[in-house]
PDB file of C-alpha atoms in Angstrom:
ATOM      1  CA  ASP F 240       0.000   0.000   0.000  1.00 58.00           C
ATOM      2  CA  GLY F 241       1.139   3.530  -0.714  1.00 66.00           C
ATOM      3  CA  GLY F 242       1.751   5.734   2.261  1.00 91.00           C
ATOM      4  CA  ILE F 243       4.076   7.692   4.457  1.00 95.00           C
ATOM      5  CA  THR F 244       5.876   6.065   7.362  1.00 95.00           C
ATOM      6  CA  GLN F 245       7.457   7.679  10.376  1.00 96.00           C
ATOM      7  CA  SER F 246       9.615   5.836  12.836  1.00 91.00           C
ATOM      8  CA  PRO F 247       9.877   5.323  15.668  1.00 91.00           C
ATOM      9  CA  LYS F 248       6.482   6.170  17.161  1.00 92.00           C
ATOM     10  CA  TYR F 249       7.999   7.042  20.541  1.00 94.00           C
ATOM     11  CA  LEU F 250      11.551   8.228  21.137  1.00 94.00           C
ATOM     12  CA  PHE F 251      13.363   9.120  24.329  1.00 93.00           C
ATOM     13  CA  ARG F 252      16.681  10.935  24.430  1.00 91.00           C
ATOM     14  CA  LYS F 253      18.894  12.578  26.981  1.00 91.00           C
ATOM     15  CA  GLU F 254      19.306  16.312  26.917  1.00 90.00           C
ATOM     16  CA  GLY F 255      22.236  17.412  24.757  1.00 89.00           C
ATOM     17  CA  GLN F 256      22.038  14.505  22.315  1.00 91.00           C
ATOM     18  CA  ASN F 257      21.187  14.834  18.662  1.00 94.00           C
ATOM     19  CA  VAL F 258      18.388  12.584  17.426  1.00 95.00           C
ATOM     20  CA  THR F 259      17.182  11.757  13.914  1.00 96.00           C
ATOM     21  CA  LEU F 260      13.551  11.084  13.053  1.00 96.00           C
ATOM     22  CA  SER F 261      12.809   8.990  10.000  1.00 96.00           C
ATOM     23  CA  CYS F 262      10.228   9.747   7.310  1.00 97.00           C
ATOM     24  CA  GLU F 263       9.756   7.554   4.245  1.00 97.00           C
ATOM     25  CA  GLN F 264       7.119   7.734   1.506  1.00 96.00           C
ATOM     26  CA  ASN F 265       6.320   5.492  -1.461  1.00 95.00           C
ATOM     27  CA  LEU F 266       3.778   7.821  -3.039  1.00 93.00           C
ATOM     28  CA  ASN F 267       6.259   9.225  -5.562  1.00 92.00           C
ATOM     29  CA  HIS F 268       5.649  12.727  -4.218  1.00 91.00           C
ATOM     30  CA  ASP F 269       8.224  15.431  -4.816  1.00 90.00           C
ATOM     31  CA  ALA F 270       7.282  17.660  -1.872  1.00 91.00           C
ATOM     32  CA  MET F 271       7.819  16.677   1.745  1.00 94.00           C
ATOM     33  CA  TYR F 272       7.318  18.571   5.011  1.00 95.00           C
ATOM     34  CA  TRP F 273       8.157  18.414   8.716  1.00 97.00           C
ATOM     35  CA  TYR F 274       5.899  19.904  11.380  1.00 95.00           C
ATOM     36  CA  ARG F 275       6.091  20.236  15.116  1.00 96.00           C
ATOM     37  CA  GLN F 276       3.026  20.107  17.346  1.00 94.00           C
ATOM     38  CA  ASP F 277       2.950  21.000  21.035  1.00 93.00           C
ATOM     39  CA  PRO F 278       0.072  20.008  23.351  1.00 88.00           C
ATOM     40  CA  GLY F 279      -3.148  21.789  22.423  1.00 84.00           C
ATOM     41  CA  GLN F 280      -1.449  23.679  19.600  1.00 86.00           C
ATOM     42  CA  GLY F 281      -1.597  23.647  15.825  1.00 88.00           C
ATOM     43  CA  LEU F 282       1.055  22.464  13.369  1.00 91.00           C
ATOM     44  CA  ARG F 283       4.152  24.614  12.926  1.00 93.00           C
ATOM     45  CA  LEU F 284       6.336  24.156   9.851  1.00 93.00           C
ATOM     46  CA  ILE F 285       9.977  23.262  10.496  1.00 96.00           C
ATOM     47  CA  TYR F 286      11.428  22.470   7.043  1.00 96.00           C
ATOM     48  CA  TYR F 287      10.121  21.542   3.633  1.00 93.00           C
ATOM     49  CA  SER F 288      11.578  20.160   0.439  1.00 94.00           C
ATOM     50  CA  GLN F 289      10.195  20.426  -3.075  1.00 90.00           C
ATOM     51  CA  ILE F 290      12.815  18.307  -4.784  1.00 91.00           C
ATOM     52  CA  VAL F 291      15.789  16.051  -4.077  1.00 94.00           C
ATOM     53  CA  ASN F 292      18.872  17.848  -2.749  1.00 95.00           C
ATOM     54  CA  ASP F 293      16.927  21.022  -2.020  1.00 93.00           C
ATOM     55  CA  PHE F 294      15.033  22.200   1.064  1.00 94.00           C
ATOM     56  CA  GLN F 295      13.841  25.413   2.680  1.00 93.00           C
ATOM     57  CA  LYS F 296      13.420  26.610   6.241  1.00 94.00           C
ATOM     58  CA  GLY F 297       9.937  26.852   7.631  1.00 93.00           C
ATOM     59  CA  ASP F 298       8.783  29.045  10.494  1.00 91.00           C
ATOM     60  CA  ILE F 299      10.698  27.330  13.317  1.00 95.00           C
ATOM     61  CA  ALA F 300      13.856  25.848  11.735  1.00 96.00           C
ATOM     62  CA  GLU F 301      16.313  26.845  14.472  1.00 96.00           C
ATOM     63  CA  GLY F 302      17.800  23.819  16.185  1.00 96.00           C
ATOM     64  CA  TYR F 303      16.759  21.417  13.404  1.00 97.00           C
ATOM     65  CA  SER F 304      18.418  20.097  10.259  1.00 97.00           C
ATOM     66  CA  VAL F 305      17.211  17.975   7.337  1.00 98.00           C
ATOM     67  CA  SER F 306      18.520  16.225   4.252  1.00 97.00           C
ATOM     68  CA  ARG F 307      16.865  15.091   1.050  1.00 97.00           C
ATOM     69  CA  GLU F 308      19.229  12.691  -0.694  1.00 97.00           C
ATOM     70  CA  LYS F 309      16.434  10.502  -2.041  1.00 97.00           C
ATOM     71  CA  LYS F 310      12.934  11.303  -3.198  1.00 96.00           C
ATOM     72  CA  GLU F 311      11.483   8.787  -0.775  1.00 97.00           C
ATOM     73  CA  SER F 312      13.245   9.963   2.363  1.00 97.00           C
ATOM     74  CA  PHE F 313      13.297  13.209   4.367  1.00 98.00           C
ATOM     75  CA  PRO F 314      14.920  12.650   7.784  1.00 98.00           C
ATOM     76  CA  LEU F 315      14.815  15.337  10.469  1.00 97.00           C
ATOM     77  CA  THR F 316      17.612  15.799  12.998  1.00 97.00           C
ATOM     78  CA  VAL F 317      16.783  17.488  16.265  1.00 96.00           C
ATOM     79  CA  THR F 318      20.062  18.957  17.441  1.00 94.00           C
ATOM     80  CA  SER F 319      21.234  19.882  20.910  1.00 90.00           C
ATOM     81  CA  ALA F 320      20.701  23.533  19.912  1.00 89.00           C
ATOM     82  CA  GLN F 321      16.924  23.054  20.000  1.00 91.00           C
ATOM     83  CA  LYS F 322      15.964  24.425  23.404  1.00 89.00           C
ATOM     84  CA  ASN F 323      12.612  22.656  23.814  1.00 92.00           C
ATOM     85  CA  PRO F 324      12.741  19.502  21.693  1.00 94.00           C
ATOM     86  CA  THR F 325      10.023  17.538  23.501  1.00 95.00           C
ATOM     87  CA  ALA F 326       7.065  17.546  21.083  1.00 96.00           C
ATOM     88  CA  PHE F 327       5.033  15.563  18.579  1.00 96.00           C
ATOM     89  CA  TYR F 328       6.654  15.594  15.120  1.00 97.00           C
ATOM     90  CA  LEU F 329       4.693  15.034  11.918  1.00 96.00           C
ATOM     91  CA  CYS F 330       5.988  14.385   8.429  1.00 97.00           C
ATOM     92  CA  ALA F 331       3.904  14.910   5.299  1.00 94.00           C
ATOM     93  CA  SER F 332       4.222  14.546   1.561  1.00 93.00           C
ATOM     94  CA  MET F 333       2.246  16.512  -0.973  1.00 88.00           C
ATOM     95  CA  GLY F 334       0.431  15.186  -3.993  1.00 81.00           C
ATOM     96  CA  TYR F 335      -1.991  16.790  -6.407  1.00 75.00           C
ATOM     97  CA  VAL F 336      -4.967  16.100  -4.173  1.00 74.00           C
ATOM     98  CA  GLY F 337      -3.327  17.329  -1.016  1.00 81.00           C
ATOM     99  CA  ALA F 338      -1.061  16.408   1.863  1.00 86.00           C
ATOM    100  CA  PHE F 339      -0.625  12.920   3.265  1.00 90.00           C
ATOM    101  CA  PHE F 340       0.651  12.637   6.826  1.00 93.00           C
ATOM    102  CA  GLY F 341       2.526  10.019   8.761  1.00 95.00           C
ATOM    103  CA  GLN F 342       1.342   8.945  12.189  1.00 93.00           C
ATOM    104  CA  GLY F 343       3.950  11.027  13.961  1.00 95.00           C
ATOM    105  CA  THR F 344       6.873  10.562  16.322  1.00 96.00           C
ATOM    106  CA  ARG F 345       6.542  11.637  19.928  1.00 96.00           C
ATOM    107  CA  LEU F 346       9.955  12.783  21.121  1.00 96.00           C
ATOM    108  CA  THR F 347      10.661  13.154  24.826  1.00 95.00           C
ATOM    109  CA  VAL F 348      13.946  14.615  26.006  1.00 92.00           C
ATOM    110  CA  VAL F 349      14.849  14.009  29.611  1.00 88.00           C
TER     111      VAL F 349
ATOM    112  CA  ASP U 263      -0.487  31.056   0.503  1.00 51.00           C
ATOM    113  CA  ALA U 264      -3.544  32.926   1.771  1.00 57.00           C
ATOM    114  CA  LYS U 265      -4.232  32.795   5.484  1.00 84.00           C
ATOM    115  CA  THR U 266      -7.329  31.299   7.083  1.00 91.00           C
ATOM    116  CA  THR U 267      -9.274  32.108  10.251  1.00 93.00           C
ATOM    117  CA  GLN U 268     -11.283  29.542  12.185  1.00 95.00           C
ATOM    118  CA  PRO U 269     -13.075  29.592  15.552  1.00 96.00           C
ATOM    119  CA  PRO U 270     -10.948  27.864  18.200  1.00 95.00           C
ATOM    120  CA  SER U 271     -13.666  25.497  19.368  1.00 96.00           C
ATOM    121  CA  MET U 272     -17.219  24.309  18.707  1.00 97.00           C
ATOM    122  CA  ASP U 273     -19.642  21.806  20.194  1.00 97.00           C
ATOM    123  CA  CYS U 274     -22.259  19.799  18.322  1.00 97.00           C
ATOM    124  CA  ALA U 275     -24.858  17.291  19.513  1.00 97.00           C
ATOM    125  CA  GLU U 276     -24.475  13.740  18.284  1.00 97.00           C
ATOM    126  CA  GLY U 277     -26.639  13.063  15.239  1.00 97.00           C
ATOM    127  CA  ARG U 278     -26.918  16.721  14.293  1.00 97.00           C
ATOM    128  CA  ALA U 279     -25.110  18.456  11.450  1.00 97.00           C
ATOM    129  CA  ALA U 280     -21.804  20.066  12.402  1.00 98.00           C
ATOM    130  CA  ASN U 281     -21.057  23.251  10.464  1.00 98.00           C
ATOM    131  CA  LEU U 282     -17.469  24.456  10.699  1.00 98.00           C
ATOM    132  CA  PRO U 283     -16.732  27.909   9.253  1.00 97.00           C
ATOM    133  CA  CYS U 284     -13.505  29.195   7.740  1.00 96.00           C
ATOM    134  CA  ASN U 285     -12.616  32.689   6.530  1.00 95.00           C
ATOM    135  CA  HIS U 286     -10.074  33.097   3.739  1.00 92.00           C
ATOM    136  CA  SER U 287     -10.661  36.655   2.562  1.00 92.00           C
ATOM    137  CA  THR U 288      -7.288  36.944   0.745  1.00 89.00           C
ATOM    138  CA  ILE U 289      -7.675  33.784  -1.306  1.00 89.00           C
ATOM    139  CA  SER U 290      -6.320  33.975  -4.857  1.00 86.00           C
ATOM    140  CA  GLY U 291      -8.196  32.875  -7.924  1.00 86.00           C
ATOM    141  CA  ASN U 292      -6.173  29.683  -8.374  1.00 84.00           C
ATOM    142  CA  GLU U 293      -6.155  28.608  -4.722  1.00 87.00           C
ATOM    143  CA  TYR U 294      -8.251  25.717  -3.519  1.00 89.00           C
ATOM    144  CA  VAL U 295      -9.791  25.322  -0.074  1.00 91.00           C
ATOM    145  CA  TYR U 296      -8.712  22.129   1.707  1.00 91.00           C
ATOM    146  CA  TRP U 297     -10.015  20.611   4.918  1.00 94.00           C
ATOM    147  CA  TYR U 298      -8.196  18.159   7.162  1.00 94.00           C
ATOM    148  CA  ARG U 299      -8.938  16.728  10.567  1.00 96.00           C
ATOM    149  CA  GLN U 300      -6.682  15.452  13.307  1.00 95.00           C
ATOM    150  CA  ILE U 301      -7.837  12.973  15.871  1.00 93.00           C
ATOM    151  CA  HIS U 302      -5.826  13.065  19.067  1.00 85.00           C
ATOM    152  CA  SER U 303      -2.186  11.996  18.667  1.00 82.00           C
ATOM    153  CA  GLN U 304      -2.578  10.976  15.018  1.00 89.00           C
ATOM    154  CA  GLY U 305      -1.525  12.567  11.750  1.00 91.00           C
ATOM    155  CA  PRO U 306      -4.075  14.847  10.046  1.00 92.00           C
ATOM    156  CA  GLN U 307      -6.397  13.187   7.571  1.00 92.00           C
ATOM    157  CA  TYR U 308      -7.617  14.709   4.309  1.00 91.00           C
ATOM    158  CA  ILE U 309     -11.388  15.332   4.196  1.00 95.00           C
ATOM    159  CA  ILE U 310     -12.322  17.341   1.120  1.00 94.00           C
ATOM    160  CA  HIS U 311     -11.252  20.194  -1.118  1.00 91.00           C
ATOM    161  CA  GLY U 312     -12.849  22.575  -3.622  1.00 92.00           C
ATOM    162  CA  LEU U 313     -12.244  25.609  -5.811  1.00 91.00           C
ATOM    163  CA  LYS U 314     -15.568  27.421  -6.164  1.00 91.00           C
ATOM    164  CA  ASN U 315     -18.309  24.863  -6.566  1.00 87.00           C
ATOM    165  CA  ASN U 316     -19.810  23.036  -3.621  1.00 94.00           C
ATOM    166  CA  GLU U 317     -18.349  19.581  -3.121  1.00 96.00           C
ATOM    167  CA  THR U 318     -19.579  16.433  -1.404  1.00 96.00           C
ATOM    168  CA  ASN U 319     -17.962  13.106  -0.643  1.00 95.00           C
ATOM    169  CA  GLU U 320     -18.619  10.243   1.711  1.00 94.00           C
ATOM    170  CA  MET U 321     -17.191  12.150   4.663  1.00 93.00           C
ATOM    171  CA  ALA U 322     -18.505  15.682   4.323  1.00 97.00           C
ATOM    172  CA  SER U 323     -19.795  18.552   2.219  1.00 98.00           C
ATOM    173  CA  LEU U 324     -17.950  21.774   1.450  1.00 98.00           C
ATOM    174  CA  ILE U 325     -19.870  24.972   0.786  1.00 97.00           C
ATOM    175  CA  ILE U 326     -17.837  27.876  -0.669  1.00 96.00           C
ATOM    176  CA  THR U 327     -19.381  31.337  -0.875  1.00 96.00           C
ATOM    177  CA  GLU U 328     -19.743  32.958  -4.270  1.00 95.00           C
ATOM    178  CA  ASP U 329     -16.993  35.493  -3.525  1.00 95.00           C
ATOM    179  CA  ARG U 330     -14.814  32.613  -2.229  1.00 95.00           C
ATOM    180  CA  LYS U 331     -13.889  34.543   0.893  1.00 94.00           C
ATOM    181  CA  SER U 332     -15.311  31.944   3.242  1.00 95.00           C
ATOM    182  CA  SER U 333     -16.369  28.327   3.344  1.00 96.00           C
ATOM    183  CA  THR U 334     -18.189  25.873   5.593  1.00 97.00           C
ATOM    184  CA  LEU U 335     -17.433  22.230   6.175  1.00 98.00           C
ATOM    185  CA  ILE U 336     -20.559  20.231   6.950  1.00 98.00           C
ATOM    186  CA  LEU U 337     -20.556  16.872   8.709  1.00 97.00           C
ATOM    187  CA  PRO U 338     -24.185  15.880   8.100  1.00 96.00           C
ATOM    188  CA  HIS U 339     -24.772  13.462  10.983  1.00 94.00           C
ATOM    189  CA  ALA U 340     -22.036  13.942  13.542  1.00 96.00           C
ATOM    190  CA  THR U 341     -20.887  10.967  15.588  1.00 97.00           C
ATOM    191  CA  LEU U 342     -18.623  10.784  18.615  1.00 97.00           C
ATOM    192  CA  ARG U 343     -15.802   9.673  16.299  1.00 95.00           C
ATOM    193  CA  ASP U 344     -15.951  13.075  14.597  1.00 97.00           C
ATOM    194  CA  THR U 345     -14.504  14.712  17.709  1.00 97.00           C
ATOM    195  CA  ALA U 346     -11.227  16.131  16.399  1.00 97.00           C
ATOM    196  CA  VAL U 347      -9.379  19.292  15.403  1.00 96.00           C
ATOM    197  CA  TYR U 348     -10.382  20.495  11.937  1.00 97.00           C
ATOM    198  CA  TYR U 349      -7.984  22.526   9.797  1.00 95.00           C
ATOM    199  CA  CYS U 350      -8.901  24.710   6.843  1.00 94.00           C
ATOM    200  CA  ILE U 351      -6.072  25.702   4.489  1.00 90.00           C
ATOM    201  CA  VAL U 352      -5.823  27.242   1.044  1.00 88.00           C
ATOM    202  CA  ARG U 353      -3.276  26.299  -1.586  1.00 81.00           C
ATOM    203  CA  VAL U 354      -2.738  26.075  -5.296  1.00 72.00           C
ATOM    204  CA  ALA U 355      -3.525  22.548  -6.457  1.00 62.00           C
ATOM    205  CA  GLY U 356      -0.788  20.809  -8.350  1.00 59.00           C
ATOM    206  CA  PHE U 357       2.906  21.273  -7.857  1.00 57.00           C
ATOM    207  CA  GLY U 358       4.955  24.276  -7.009  1.00 56.00           C
ATOM    208  CA  ASN U 359       7.367  25.792  -4.564  1.00 56.00           C
ATOM    209  CA  GLU U 360       4.877  26.168  -1.763  1.00 74.00           C
ATOM    210  CA  LYS U 361       5.268  26.640   1.943  1.00 74.00           C
ATOM    211  CA  LEU U 362       2.323  24.688   3.292  1.00 79.00           C
ATOM    212  CA  THR U 363       1.155  26.139   6.591  1.00 80.00           C
ATOM    213  CA  PHE U 364      -1.655  25.178   8.930  1.00 83.00           C
ATOM    214  CA  GLY U 365      -3.365  27.411  11.442  1.00 81.00           C
ATOM    215  CA  THR U 366      -4.577  26.327  14.865  1.00 84.00           C
ATOM    216  CA  GLY U 367      -7.825  24.839  13.558  1.00 93.00           C
ATOM    217  CA  THR U 368     -11.212  24.323  15.247  1.00 96.00           C
ATOM    218  CA  ARG U 369     -11.519  21.809  18.054  1.00 96.00           C
ATOM    219  CA  LEU U 370     -14.901  20.128  17.453  1.00 98.00           C
ATOM    220  CA  THR U 371     -16.456  18.244  20.345  1.00 97.00           C
ATOM    221  CA  ILE U 372     -19.441  16.002  19.677  1.00 97.00           C
ATOM    222  CA  ILE U 373     -21.736  15.852  22.692  1.00 97.00           C
ATOM    223  CA  PRO U 374     -23.595  12.557  23.354  1.00 95.00           C
TER     224      PRO U 374
END
């Protein structure tokens, strides 16, 4: 089945460590997105990519980095520079009809 | 992309029609209105989209005003499973260098 997969679903890390969240899609979509969601809040755009080897900062890119080496993959690294990394992270890809989302990764930094 | 404005929360009785409004007064002629919903701790799910004509699918109906500055998502017979946050966004359909942003949405609570 076509879809977008995020892994892992839950992730725990110690403060000061970098962590990479995985996002893979087999929908053949060019555009991919990363969002952050805090409790009771809406989705805030971190980074997006329209094509392989190219990406743009969203509204809250500080403390995050991405890569887009393959069309199917758009991993997000939460670096130690991100002051409040504990959040729910959502990845999406965009087709003609609209955006398709993964089920999210809940990151907890202790 | 044009911005949208939605009420932060709404309640609806189970079995009644839920009408969720969205204002998009700066929408451009080639921008579509899209609706998504997010059930707690899951990824948002596509519901429906439209340009200027009213649209209906198995999940909902979308009514867009003639001037396209506002729209209403209608869930005809709301059930408890429709309790979710509903997002209205506008975008150009197709492909392009777009920064896709979501607002804070409307938290819909279905009352038994």
